[in-house]
Amino acid sequence: METKKLAEIFTMNGGEGQYSYAKNSAFQKAGLQITLEFINEEIASKLEVTKSLSSSKVFKIADLGCSVGPNTFFAVQSIIDAVKLKSKREGLNPESIEFQVLFNDLVSNDFNTLFMSLPERQYFAAAIPGTFYGRLFPEGSLHVVHASYTLHFLSEIPKEILDKNSPAWNGGRIHYSQKEVREAYSAQYAKDMDLFLSARAKEIIPGGFLAALIPIPHVGDRPLHYDAFESCVMDMAKEGLLDEDKVESFNLPLYCPSEEEFKVITERNGHFTIERTEKTYRAVIPDASKPSVKSFADQIRSRFEGLLKKHFGVGNEVMDELFDRYAEKLIESGTLSGSHKSFVDFFVLLKRKVQT
């Protein structure tokens, strides 16, 4: 996989078809519903709305990794409602505030579907294409930044795991399992997050908020359902349905950090205070039935299908076979049932330090 092209091709499935992200993101919305309550509580108790507004009274919110909706609209509207309520408590007329929402994702994101789905709104909307591992907005221009289920995606695949001469070479695997590979992923994540936090520190006003929702490992040190996915990819390569050489160079570009890892990175970066952290637990699927597992496989397909098609040069028929096998493997292995059924989210709210 050519790392320089990762940012160009790794976006969720666009449109509104059967395997689109728009049709397969209810799981993410359920997690978002829990944590928006935390954001709203922090806005009510700690965000100084009146003090943060300039003479223009424009309050700016950015949603990073917005994809194609509808979850991003749900998130930003909830934040707007909380800011309006807080401004009223501060003695400010909420109707005097103009809201601008900046929707960000990679340049290859389906922004057409996003904006065609935009609900009747109470804000000015704009698209900001580009990777959030660099600067996206003018200095000191944002009041609240939100990033949900997106900060576990890496900017690039760690170079060591693609090097056959490295102890971290990951040939024959597509995710981290051995110690050296996991360490390479962890180092890449730390590098990415430092870039992310430093960029946001320039863009967020002193006292502004950065809220993030990140999946973290619950059993072992990685998401176990990717073991089943890896097994299917390897089986299909052995059968000639996927190119074996391309399998050797394919690795999933995501890393789920521990809560402690994220805290250490943030404290070392030094631009933010950690105001609140929460861990939430919920079922991956409602039950272990075949329809529920198939729905979960479709959700994974909506995230990775574009990346897989581009890397392997295959079409829908091979994708159908791969994800049918994946659903069957999940059922056979019991990965999503019993003790492995819990999914853990890590919510963190950061506050931009006031410059002295």
XYZ file of N, CA and C in Angstrom, residues 133-294:
486
model
N -4.659 15.900 10.132
C -3.339 15.791 10.733
C -2.450 16.972 10.331
N -3.079 18.030 9.859
C -2.411 19.285 9.572
C -3.399 20.424 9.773
N -2.962 21.660 9.532
C -3.832 22.822 9.702
C -4.946 22.831 8.663
N -6.138 23.228 9.120
C -7.308 23.309 8.249
C -8.004 24.665 8.328
N -7.860 25.363 9.450
C -8.632 26.571 9.724
C -7.711 27.715 10.145
N -8.186 28.967 10.023
C -7.378 30.107 10.467
C -7.101 30.052 11.966
N -6.045 30.714 12.371
C -5.639 30.711 13.766
C -6.711 31.355 14.653
N -6.997 30.699 15.779
C -7.942 31.242 16.751
C -9.346 31.457 16.216
N -9.812 30.558 15.326
C -11.110 30.785 14.680
C -12.218 29.856 15.162
N -11.886 28.803 15.909
C -12.886 27.808 16.281
C -13.206 27.858 17.770
N -14.478 27.604 18.096
C -14.906 27.570 19.490
C -15.039 26.138 20.017
N -15.604 25.251 19.202
C -15.769 23.849 19.575
C -15.399 22.974 18.377
N -14.569 21.976 18.632
C -14.212 20.983 17.616
C -14.696 19.616 18.103
N -15.309 18.891 17.196
C -15.849 17.577 17.527
C -15.276 16.548 16.565
N -14.883 15.377 17.089
C -14.368 14.288 16.257
C -14.862 12.972 16.837
N -15.709 12.293 16.102
C -16.337 11.073 16.593
C -15.973 9.891 15.704
N -15.415 8.819 16.306
C -15.031 7.594 15.603
C -14.137 7.883 14.392
N -13.164 8.746 14.592
C -12.276 9.071 13.486
C -10.820 9.189 13.894
N -10.551 9.389 15.186
C -9.173 9.577 15.628
C -8.418 8.266 15.830
N -9.016 7.157 15.472
C -8.274 5.892 15.501
C -7.759 5.518 14.112
N -8.039 6.359 13.112
C -7.521 6.117 11.768
C -6.180 6.831 11.612
N -5.197 6.117 11.129
C -3.850 6.662 10.987
C -3.705 7.493 9.719
N -2.715 8.398 9.741
C -2.428 9.186 8.544
C -1.723 8.347 7.493
N -0.978 7.336 7.950
C -0.276 6.447 7.034
C 0.058 5.137 7.746
N 0.356 4.138 6.961
C 0.780 2.857 7.514
C 2.226 3.002 8.000
N 2.549 2.526 9.212
C 3.939 2.612 9.682
C 4.898 1.962 8.684
N 5.943 2.680 8.346
C 6.867 2.202 7.310
C 7.560 0.896 7.701
N 7.816 0.716 9.004
C 8.546 -0.470 9.448
C 7.811 -1.761 9.104
N 6.474 -1.725 9.140
C 5.744 -2.968 8.934
C 5.672 -3.358 7.456
N 6.122 -2.441 6.574
C 6.170 -2.736 5.148
C 7.573 -3.118 4.689
N 8.518 -3.087 5.626
C 9.926 -3.364 5.318
C 10.263 -4.810 5.692
N 10.591 -5.625 4.696
C 10.874 -7.041 4.936
C 12.110 -7.259 5.806
N 12.938 -6.252 5.906
C 14.148 -6.371 6.721
C 13.947 -5.866 8.149
N 12.748 -5.428 8.450
C 12.464 -4.898 9.787
C 11.863 -5.991 10.669
N 12.178 -5.990 11.963
C 11.534 -6.962 12.873
C 10.036 -6.733 13.003
N 9.590 -5.557 12.542
C 8.166 -5.244 12.602
C 7.451 -5.551 11.285
N 8.148 -6.200 10.343
C 7.482 -6.523 9.071
C 6.246 -7.366 9.343
N 5.158 -6.993 8.669
C 3.869 -7.627 8.954
C 3.367 -8.468 7.788
N 4.276 -9.025 7.025
C 3.881 -9.853 5.889
C 3.001 -11.017 6.307
N 1.911 -11.226 5.583
C 0.992 -12.309 5.907
C -0.045 -11.944 6.948
N -0.007 -10.712 7.439
C -1.014 -10.221 8.385
C -1.508 -8.869 7.878
N -2.683 -8.428 8.357
C -3.192 -7.133 7.903
C -3.446 -6.169 9.063
N -3.123 -6.599 10.278
C -3.328 -5.734 11.432
C -2.274 -6.094 12.467
N -2.254 -5.373 13.573
C -1.207 -5.629 14.557
C -1.608 -6.752 15.516
N -0.697 -7.685 15.687
C -0.888 -8.758 16.660
C 0.416 -9.000 17.415
N 1.527 -9.133 16.677
C 2.797 -9.334 17.364
C 3.301 -8.022 17.972
N 4.156 -8.130 18.982
C 4.618 -6.999 19.784
C 5.263 -5.898 18.940
N 6.170 -6.263 18.043
C 6.897 -5.255 17.264
C 5.968 -4.474 16.340
N 4.970 -5.160 15.779
C 4.026 -4.499 14.879
C 3.142 -3.537 15.662
N 2.675 -4.001 16.811
C 1.845 -3.134 17.635
C 2.613 -1.885 18.056
N 3.883 -2.040 18.395
C 4.700 -0.889 18.799
C 4.856 0.101 17.643
N 4.978 -0.417 16.425
C 5.084 0.465 15.256
C 3.786 1.241 15.044
N 2.658 0.544 15.185
C 1.360 1.221 15.095
C 1.230 2.271 16.191
N 1.609 1.920 17.413
C 1.499 2.845 18.536
C 2.346 4.091 18.318
N 3.560 3.911 17.799
C 4.448 5.051 17.540
C 3.868 5.959 16.462
N 3.285 5.350 15.424
C 2.659 6.148 14.370
C 1.472 6.921 14.923
N 0.702 6.279 15.797
C -0.455 6.949 16.395
C -0.011 8.141 17.241
N 1.036 7.972 18.024
C 1.532 9.062 18.860
C 1.995 10.235 18.004
N 2.675 9.926 16.911
C 3.123 10.976 15.987
C 1.925 11.706 15.377
N 0.932 10.933 14.930
C -0.260 11.527 14.321
C -1.008 12.426 15.307
N -1.201 11.925 16.522
C -1.987 12.675 17.489
C -1.272 13.952 17.922
N 0.051 13.933 17.974
C 0.774 15.157 18.307
C 0.566 16.201 17.214
N 0.600 15.778 15.961
C 0.320 16.688 14.847
C -1.110 17.218 14.930
N -2.040 16.326 15.229
C -3.448 16.698 15.330
C -3.658 17.741 16.427
N -3.140 17.479 17.611
C -3.346 18.391 18.739
C -2.645 19.729 18.515
N -1.479 19.703 17.919
C -0.757 20.949 17.659
C -1.489 21.814 16.635
N -2.072 21.170 15.626
C -2.845 21.916 14.630
C -4.101 22.519 15.251
N -4.802 21.718 16.059
C -6.025 22.223 16.692
C -5.703 23.326 17.705
N -4.546 23.255 18.348
C -4.163 24.289 19.314
C -4.033 25.649 18.639
N -3.616 25.661 17.383
C -3.543 26.915 16.626
C -4.929 27.430 16.269
N -5.844 26.515 16.025
C -7.147 26.884 15.451
C -8.221 27.189 16.489
N -8.135 26.559 17.658
C -9.150 26.723 18.696
C -8.794 27.912 19.577
N -9.778 28.725 19.909
C -9.544 29.880 20.771
C -9.150 29.412 22.174
N -8.383 30.202 22.928
C -8.116 29.854 24.330
C -9.432 29.676 25.087
N -9.549 28.559 25.793
C -10.791 28.250 26.493
C -11.783 27.463 25.660
N -11.485 27.274 24.358
C -12.373 26.493 23.498
C -12.246 25.006 23.754
N -13.183 24.231 23.219
C -13.279 22.802 23.499
C -12.897 21.936 22.298
N -12.315 20.794 22.610
C -12.099 19.719 21.649
C -12.674 18.450 22.260
N -13.716 17.907 21.636
C -14.375 16.699 22.141
C -14.132 15.562 21.155
N -13.721 14.410 21.685
C -13.427 13.266 20.824
C -14.021 11.998 21.400
N -14.459 11.127 20.506
C -14.975 9.808 20.875
C -14.158 8.774 20.100
N -13.467 7.904 20.835
C -12.492 6.997 20.230
C -12.753 5.569 20.700
N -12.855 4.605 19.799
C -12.962 3.205 20.235
C -11.634 2.738 20.811
N -11.687 2.018 21.907
C -10.465 1.516 22.532
C -10.608 0.014 22.755
N -9.493 -0.703 22.898
C -9.576 -2.164 23.059
C -10.162 -2.559 24.408
N -10.929 -3.636 24.403
C -11.527 -4.143 25.635
C -10.913 -5.487 26.012
N -10.739 -6.341 25.010
C -10.130 -7.654 25.223
C -8.783 -7.653 24.501
N -7.701 -7.947 25.213
C -6.384 -7.901 24.596
C -5.988 -6.471 24.309
N -5.257 -6.270 23.223
C -4.791 -4.924 22.899
C -5.226 -4.468 21.521
N -6.232 -5.134 20.938
C -6.698 -4.744 19.611
C -8.128 -5.242 19.418
N -8.851 -4.709 18.427
C -10.203 -5.197 18.141
C -10.153 -6.612 17.562
N -10.719 -7.562 18.262
C -10.590 -8.960 17.868
C -11.350 -9.314 16.594
N -12.371 -8.528 16.249
C -13.139 -8.900 15.053
C -12.309 -8.754 13.780
N -11.182 -8.037 13.843
C -10.326 -7.943 12.665
C -9.504 -9.207 12.448
N -9.395 -10.067 13.461
C -8.740 -11.363 13.268
C -9.526 -12.205 12.264
N -10.842 -12.173 12.402
C -11.703 -12.919 11.477
C -11.603 -12.349 10.070
N -11.525 -11.031 9.982
C -11.411 -10.381 8.679
C -10.077 -10.754 8.026
N -9.028 -10.713 8.809
C -7.701 -11.094 8.308
C -7.705 -12.525 7.788
N -8.345 -13.430 8.513
C -8.407 -14.828 8.115
C -9.092 -14.986 6.759
N -10.159 -14.226 6.543
C -10.877 -14.299 5.258
C -10.008 -13.790 4.106
N -9.300 -12.703 4.337
C -8.414 -12.148 3.310
C -7.337 -13.180 2.947
N -6.753 -13.806 3.948
C -5.697 -14.791 3.696
C -6.226 -16.024 2.958
N -7.392 -16.477 3.345
C -8.010 -17.626 2.662
C -8.240 -17.324 1.188
N -8.746 -16.135 0.900
C -9.045 -15.769 -0.486
C -7.769 -15.582 -1.298
N -6.685 -15.151 -0.645
C -5.407 -15.039 -1.344
C -4.886 -16.430 -1.719
N -5.006 -17.374 -0.799
C -4.547 -18.751 -1.065
C -5.347 -19.386 -2.201
N -6.603 -18.990 -2.328
C -7.463 -19.537 -3.378
C -7.338 -18.770 -4.689
N -6.507 -17.747 -4.715
C -6.302 -16.983 -5.938
C -7.352 -15.918 -6.200
N -8.209 -15.665 -5.239
C -9.250 -14.645 -5.417
C -8.729 -13.243 -5.115
N -7.635 -13.174 -4.363
C -6.945 -11.917 -4.105
C -5.465 -12.124 -4.390
N -4.799 -11.117 -4.883
C -3.379 -11.197 -5.216
C -2.550 -11.326 -3.934
N -1.764 -12.414 -3.841
C -0.982 -12.663 -2.614
C 0.053 -11.577 -2.357
N 0.683 -11.072 -3.421
C 1.676 -9.999 -3.237
C 1.008 -8.746 -2.677
N -0.196 -8.462 -3.147
C -0.902 -7.279 -2.651
C -1.385 -7.481 -1.220
N -1.661 -8.720 -0.867
C -2.042 -9.008 0.521
C -0.864 -8.711 1.452
N 0.343 -9.054 1.017
C 1.525 -8.816 1.852
C 1.736 -7.336 2.120
N 1.287 -6.481 1.228
C 1.501 -5.041 1.406
C 0.259 -4.322 1.941
N -0.772 -5.099 2.311
C -1.995 -4.470 2.820
C -2.044 -4.544 4.340
N -2.303 -3.410 4.959
C -2.486 -3.343 6.404
C -3.595 -2.343 6.711
N -4.431 -2.684 7.656
C -5.513 -1.775 8.028
C -4.927 -0.530 8.684
N -5.334 0.651 8.227
C -4.743 1.896 8.741
C -5.465 2.431 9.966
N -5.597 1.605 10.974
C -6.261 2.080 12.188
C -5.608 1.473 13.418
N -5.665 2.261 14.493
C -5.070 1.837 15.758
C -5.958 2.327 16.890
N -6.362 1.418 17.751
C -7.195 1.784 18.896
C -6.295 1.941 20.121
N -6.090 3.171 20.589
C -5.181 3.396 21.705
C -5.833 3.035 23.030
N -5.012 2.859 24.037
C -5.562 2.735 25.384
C -5.860 4.136 25.915
N -6.681 4.193 26.937
C -6.981 5.477 27.568
C -5.692 6.141 28.058
N -4.807 5.348 28.641
C -3.554 5.893 29.175
C -2.678 6.441 28.061
N -2.610 5.738 26.927
C -1.819 6.228 25.795
C -2.282 7.607 25.361
N -3.592 7.767 25.239
C -4.118 9.045 24.773
C -3.801 10.155 25.769
N -3.945 9.863 27.043
C -3.659 10.864 28.073
C -2.194 11.285 28.047
N -1.289 10.327 27.910
C 0.141 10.635 27.878
C 0.474 11.523 26.680
N -0.076 11.201 25.513
C 0.162 11.999 24.306
C -0.333 13.429 24.508
N -1.527 13.571 25.081
C -2.121 14.897 25.287
C -1.298 15.718 26.274
N -0.916 15.101 27.371
C -0.135 15.828 28.386
C 1.237 16.217 27.845
N 1.835 15.353 27.055
C 3.137 15.662 26.465
C 3.013 16.794 25.447
N 1.916 16.833 24.703
C 1.697 17.894 23.723
C 1.604 19.260 24.406
N 0.900 19.322 25.527
C 0.933 20.497 26.378
C 0.001 21.643 26.057
N -0.787 21.542 24.998
C -1.639 22.664 24.599
C -3.045 22.613 25.203
N -3.418 21.467 25.778
C -4.781 21.284 26.266
C -4.775 20.730 27.692
N -5.826 21.061 28.425
C -6.077 20.385 29.698
C -7.152 19.334 29.466
N -7.026 18.207 30.153
C -8.034 17.155 30.057
C -9.119 17.466 31.086
N -10.293 17.848 30.593
C -11.381 18.276 31.473
C -12.275 17.116 31.904
N -12.406 16.134 31.024
C -13.295 15.017 31.354
C -12.975 13.812 30.505
N -13.015 12.650 31.102
C -12.907 11.392 30.366
C -13.994 10.442 30.867
N -14.505 9.652 29.973
C -15.521 8.646 30.312
C -15.287 7.424 29.444
N -15.542 6.256 30.004
C -15.561 5.029 29.213
C -16.985 4.483 29.209
N -17.472 4.111 28.054
C -18.818 3.551 27.947
C -18.736 2.161 27.334
N -19.619 1.295 27.778
C -19.646 -0.099 27.327
C -21.021 -0.409 26.727
N -21.020 -1.081 25.602
C -22.302 -1.477 25.008
C -22.086 -2.687 24.106
N -23.186 -3.298 23.712
C -23.104 -4.487 22.871
C -22.705 -4.110 21.451
N -21.844 -4.917 20.865
C -21.472 -4.713 19.469
C -22.676 -4.944 18.564
N -23.432 -5.998 18.859
C -24.639 -6.327 18.101
C -25.749 -6.641 19.101
N -27.008 -6.466 18.720
C -28.104 -6.727 19.662
C -28.221 -8.187 20.067
N -27.838 -9.102 19.172
C -27.853 -10.534 19.478
C -26.896 -11.214 18.508
N -26.651 -12.487 18.711
C -25.684 -13.208 17.883
C -26.331 -13.892 16.674
N -27.496 -13.424 16.275
C -28.181 -14.023 15.133
C -27.464 -13.671 13.828
N -27.760 -14.442 12.801
C -27.115 -14.208 11.506
C -27.427 -12.822 10.941
N -28.691 -12.324 11.022
C -28.966 -10.973 10.510
C -28.157 -9.887 11.228
N -28.004 -10.021 12.550
C -27.241 -9.028 13.307
C -25.767 -9.042 12.916
N -25.211 -10.231 12.750
C -23.810 -10.347 12.357
C -23.608 -9.821 10.942
N -24.553 -10.132 10.050
C -24.471 -9.629 8.672
C -24.521 -8.101 8.669
